[in-house]
């Protein structure tokens, strides 16, 4: 059973920053495409960013220029650095792994999610 674990969520003021991390419990993410999705209350899940196994990156228009996805190969971990956060970024953020990168099609392996609240 593949298990992904997200961390780094929390409460932050508008304009602030957070860094989310995603790791797999028993294997490495290095050979997978990893994406971040989010779901706000009452809304559908939205693809936010994705990084391929070759480190190509993709972003939703809503976060482009504010979020940065990256991979630490030594740690087998994928990060999402979120800056200039807005209240509308409030959501549960999920890490997703698969062999393809997509912000429109949900991948196979999901974490339990980490809550991000942007509020003053």
Coordinates of N, CA and C in Angstrom, one line a residue:
X1 N 0.8 -1.2 0.0 CA 0.0 0.0 0.0 C 0.9 1.2 0.0
X2 N 0.7 2.1 -1.0 CA 1.5 3.3 -1.1 C 0.9 4.3 -0.2
X3 N 1.7 4.9 0.6 CA 1.2 6.0 1.5 C 2.1 7.2 1.3
X4 N 1.4 8.3 1.1 CA 2.0 9.7 1.0 C 1.7 10.5 2.3
X5 N 2.6 11.2 2.7 CA 2.4 12.0 3.9 C 2.8 13.5 3.6
X6 N 1.8 14.4 3.9 CA 2.0 15.8 3.7 C 2.3 16.4 5.0
X7 N 3.0 17.5 5.0 CA 3.2 18.3 6.2 C 3.5 19.7 5.9
X8 N 3.4 20.6 6.9 CA 3.7 22.0 6.6 C 2.5 22.9 6.6
X9 N 1.3 22.4 6.7 CA 0.2 23.3 6.7 C 0.1 24.1 8.0
X10 N -0.9 25.0 8.0 CA -1.1 25.8 9.2 C -1.8 27.1 8.9
X11 N -1.8 28.0 9.8 CA -2.5 29.3 9.7 C -1.4 30.4 9.4
X12 N -1.7 31.2 8.4 CA -0.8 32.2 8.0 C -1.6 33.4 7.6
X13 N -1.1 34.6 7.8 CA -1.8 35.9 7.5 C -1.6 36.1 6.0
X14 N -2.6 36.8 5.4 CA -2.5 37.2 4.0 C -1.1 37.8 3.7
X15 N -0.5 37.4 2.6 CA 0.8 37.9 2.2 C 1.9 37.1 2.7
X16 N 1.6 36.1 3.6 CA 2.6 35.3 4.2 C 3.0 34.1 3.3
X17 N 3.8 33.3 3.9 CA 4.4 32.1 3.2 C 4.3 30.8 4.0
X18 N 4.2 29.7 3.3 CA 4.2 28.4 3.9 C 5.0 27.5 2.9
X19 N 5.6 26.4 3.5 CA 6.2 25.4 2.6 C 5.6 24.1 3.0
X20 N 4.9 23.4 2.0 CA 4.4 22.1 2.2 C 5.4 21.1 1.8
X21 N 5.4 19.9 2.4 CA 6.3 18.8 2.0 C 5.5 17.6 1.8
X22 N 5.9 16.7 0.9 CA 5.3 15.5 0.6 C 6.3 14.4 0.5
X23 N 6.1 13.3 1.3 CA 7.1 12.2 1.2 C 6.3 10.9 1.2
X24 N 6.9 9.8 0.7 CA 6.3 8.5 0.7 C 6.8 7.7 1.9
X25 N 6.0 7.0 2.5 CA 6.3 6.3 3.8 C 7.3 5.2 3.5
X26 N 7.2 4.4 2.4 CA 8.1 3.3 2.3 C 8.8 3.2 1.0
X27 N 8.8 4.3 0.2 CA 9.5 4.3 -1.1 C 9.8 5.8 -1.4
X28 N 10.5 5.9 -2.5 CA 10.9 7.3 -2.9 C 10.0 7.9 -4.0
X29 N 9.8 9.2 -3.9 CA 9.0 9.9 -4.9 C 9.9 10.2 -6.1
X30 N 11.1 10.0 -6.1 CA 12.0 10.4 -7.2 C 11.7 10.0 -8.6
X31 N 11.0 8.9 -8.7 CA 10.7 8.3 -10.0 C 9.3 8.6 -10.5
X32 N 8.6 9.4 -9.7 CA 7.2 9.7 -10.0 C 7.0 11.2 -10.3
X33 N 5.9 11.4 -11.0 CA 5.4 12.8 -11.1 C 4.6 13.1 -9.9
X34 N 4.8 14.2 -9.3 CA 4.1 14.6 -8.1 C 3.3 15.9 -8.3
X35 N 2.1 15.9 -7.9 CA 1.3 17.1 -8.0 C 0.7 17.4 -6.7
X36 N 0.3 18.7 -6.6 CA -0.4 19.2 -5.4 C -1.8 19.6 -5.9
X37 N -2.8 19.2 -5.2 CA -4.2 19.5 -5.4 C -4.7 20.2 -4.1
X38 N -5.8 20.9 -4.3 CA -6.4 21.5 -3.1 C -7.9 21.5 -3.2
X39 N -8.6 21.5 -2.1 CA -10.0 21.5 -2.1 C -10.4 22.5 -1.0
X40 N -11.1 23.5 -1.4 CA -11.7 24.5 -0.5 C -13.1 24.1 -0.1
X41 N -13.6 24.5 1.0 CA -15.0 24.2 1.4 C -16.0 24.5 0.4
X42 N -16.8 23.5 0.0 CA -17.9 23.8 -1.0 C -17.4 23.8 -2.4
X43 N -16.1 23.6 -2.6 CA -15.6 23.6 -4.0 C -15.0 22.3 -4.4
X44 N -14.9 22.1 -5.7 CA -14.2 20.9 -6.2 C -12.7 21.0 -6.1
X45 N -12.1 19.8 -6.1 CA -10.7 19.7 -6.0 C -10.1 20.4 -7.2
X46 N -9.0 21.1 -7.0 CA -8.3 21.8 -8.1 C -6.8 21.5 -8.1
X47 N -6.3 21.2 -9.3 CA -4.9 20.9 -9.5 C -4.1 22.2 -9.4
X48 N -3.1 22.3 -8.5 CA -2.4 23.5 -8.3 C -1.0 23.5 -9.0
X49 N -0.3 22.5 -8.8 CA 1.1 22.4 -9.4 C 1.5 21.0 -9.6
X50 N 2.4 20.8 -10.5 CA 2.9 19.4 -10.7 C 4.4 19.5 -11.2
X51 N 5.1 18.4 -10.8 CA 6.5 18.3 -11.2 C 6.7 16.9 -11.7
X52 N 7.3 16.8 -12.9 CA 7.5 15.5 -13.5 C 8.8 14.8 -12.9
X53 N 9.0 13.6 -13.3 CA 10.1 12.9 -12.8 C 11.4 13.5 -13.4
X54 N 11.3 14.2 -14.5 CA 12.4 14.9 -15.0 C 12.5 16.4 -14.6
X55 N 11.7 16.8 -13.6 CA 11.7 18.1 -13.0 C 11.1 19.2 -13.9
X56 N 10.3 18.9 -14.8 CA 9.5 19.9 -15.5 C 8.4 20.3 -14.6
X57 N 8.0 21.6 -14.5 CA 7.0 22.0 -13.6 C 5.8 22.7 -14.3
X58 N 4.7 22.6 -13.7 CA 3.5 23.2 -14.2 C 2.7 23.8 -13.1
X59 N 2.0 24.9 -13.4 CA 1.2 25.6 -12.4 C -0.1 26.0 -12.9
X60 N -1.1 26.0 -12.0 CA -2.4 26.6 -12.3 C -2.2 28.1 -12.4
X61 N -3.0 28.8 -13.3 CA -2.9 30.2 -13.4 C -3.1 31.0 -12.1
X62 N -4.0 30.4 -11.2 CA -4.3 31.1 -10.0 C -3.1 31.2 -9.0
X63 N -2.1 30.3 -9.2 CA -0.9 30.4 -8.3 C 0.4 30.7 -9.0
X64 N 0.4 30.8 -10.3 CA 1.6 31.1 -11.1 C 2.2 32.4 -10.6
X65 N 3.5 32.3 -10.3 CA 4.3 33.4 -9.8 C 4.3 33.5 -8.3
X66 N 3.5 32.8 -7.6 CA 3.4 32.8 -6.2 C 3.8 31.5 -5.5
X67 N 3.6 30.4 -6.2 CA 3.9 29.0 -5.7 C 5.1 28.5 -6.5
X68 N 5.9 27.7 -5.8 CA 7.0 27.0 -6.5 C 7.1 25.6 -6.0
X69 N 7.1 24.7 -7.0 CA 7.2 23.2 -6.6 C 8.6 22.8 -6.9
X70 N 9.1 22.0 -6.0 CA 10.5 21.5 -6.2 C 10.7 20.1 -5.6
X71 N 11.8 19.5 -5.9 CA 12.1 18.2 -5.5 C 13.5 18.1 -4.8
X72 N 13.5 17.4 -3.7 CA 14.8 17.1 -3.1 C 15.1 15.7 -3.3
X73 N 16.0 15.4 -4.2 CA 16.2 14.0 -4.6 C 16.8 13.2 -3.4
X74 N 17.7 13.8 -2.7 CA 18.4 13.1 -1.6 C 17.4 12.7 -0.5
X75 N 16.4 13.5 -0.3 CA 15.4 13.2 0.7 C 14.2 12.5 0.1
X76 N 14.1 12.4 -1.2 CA 12.9 11.8 -1.8 C 11.6 12.5 -1.5
X77 N 11.7 13.8 -1.4 CA 10.6 14.7 -1.0 C 10.3 15.7 -2.0
X78 N 9.0 16.1 -2.1 CA 8.6 17.2 -3.0 C 8.0 18.3 -2.1
X79 N 8.4 19.5 -2.4 CA 7.9 20.7 -1.7 C 7.1 21.6 -2.5
X80 N 6.2 22.3 -1.9 CA 5.4 23.4 -2.5 C 5.6 24.6 -1.6
X81 N 6.4 25.5 -2.2 CA 6.6 26.8 -1.5 C 5.5 27.8 -1.9
X82 N 4.7 28.3 -1.0 CA 3.6 29.1 -1.3 C 3.9 30.5 -0.7
X83 N 3.9 31.5 -1.5 CA 4.2 32.9 -1.1 C 3.0 33.8 -1.5
X84 N 3.0 35.0 -0.9 CA 2.0 36.0 -1.2 C 0.6 35.3 -1.1
X85 N 0.4 34.6 0.0 CA -0.8 33.8 0.2 C -2.0 34.7 0.3
X86 N -3.1 34.3 -0.2 CA -4.4 35.0 -0.2 C -5.4 34.2 0.5
X87 N -6.5 34.8 1.0 CA -7.5 34.1 1.7 C -8.1 33.0 0.8
X88 N -8.2 33.2 -0.5 CA -8.7 32.2 -1.4 C -7.8 31.0 -1.6
X89 N -6.6 31.0 -1.0 CA -5.8 29.9 -1.0 C -6.1 28.9 0.1
X90 N -7.0 29.3 1.0 CA -7.4 28.4 2.1 C -8.0 27.2 1.5
X91 N -7.5 26.0 2.0 CA -8.0 24.7 1.5 C -7.2 23.6 2.1
X92 N -7.7 22.4 1.9 CA -6.9 21.2 2.3 C -6.0 20.9 1.0
X93 N -4.7 20.8 1.3 CA -3.8 20.5 0.2 C -3.4 19.1 0.2
X94 N -3.5 18.4 -1.0 CA -3.2 17.0 -1.1 C -2.0 16.8 -2.0
X95 N -1.2 15.9 -1.7 CA -0.1 15.4 -2.5 C -0.5 14.2 -3.3
X96 N -0.2 14.2 -4.6 CA -0.6 13.1 -5.4 C 0.6 12.6 -6.3
X97 N 0.7 11.3 -6.3 CA 1.8 10.7 -7.1 C 1.3 9.8 -8.2
X98 N 2.0 9.8 -9.3 CA 1.6 8.9 -10.4 C 2.7 9.0 -11.5
X99 N 2.5 8.3 -12.6 CA 3.5 8.3 -13.6 C 3.3 9.4 -14.7
X100 N 2.3 10.2 -14.5 CA 2.1 11.3 -15.4 C 1.8 12.6 -14.5
X101 N 2.0 13.7 -15.2 CA 1.8 15.0 -14.5 C 0.5 15.6 -15.1
X102 N -0.4 16.0 -14.3 CA -1.7 16.6 -14.8 C -2.3 17.5 -13.7
X103 N -2.8 18.6 -14.1 CA -3.6 19.4 -13.2 C -5.1 19.3 -13.5
X104 N -5.5 18.4 -14.3 CA -6.9 18.2 -14.7 C -7.4 16.8 -14.4
X105 N -6.4 15.8 -14.4 CA -6.8 14.4 -14.1 C -6.1 14.0 -12.8
X106 N -6.9 13.5 -11.9 CA -6.4 13.1 -10.6 C -5.5 11.8 -10.8
X107 N -4.4 11.8 -10.1 CA -3.5 10.7 -10.1 C -3.9 9.6 -9.2
X108 N -3.1 8.6 -9.0 CA -3.5 7.3 -8.3 C -3.3 7.4 -6.8
X109 N -2.1 7.9 -6.4 CA -1.8 7.8 -5.0 C -1.9 9.1 -4.3
X110 N -2.7 9.2 -3.2 CA -3.0 10.4 -2.5 C -2.6 10.4 -1.1
X111 N -2.2 11.5 -0.5 CA -2.0 11.6 0.9 C -3.3 12.0 1.6
X112 N -3.1 12.2 2.9 CA -4.3 12.5 3.7 C -4.7 13.9 3.7
X113 N -3.8 14.8 3.2 CA -4.1 16.2 3.2 C -3.5 17.0 4.3
X114 N -3.2 18.2 4.1 CA -2.8 19.2 5.2 C -3.6 20.5 5.0
X115 N -4.1 21.0 6.1 CA -4.9 22.2 6.1 C -4.1 23.4 6.0
X116 N -4.4 24.3 5.1 CA -3.8 25.6 5.0 C -4.9 26.7 5.2
X117 N -4.7 27.5 6.2 CA -5.7 28.6 6.4 C -5.0 30.0 6.3
X118 N -5.5 30.8 5.4 CA -5.0 32.1 5.2 C -6.0 33.1 5.7
X119 N -5.6 33.7 6.8 CA -6.6 34.6 7.5 C -5.9 35.6 8.4
X120 N -6.4 36.8 8.5 CA -5.9 37.8 9.4 C -6.6 37.7 10.8

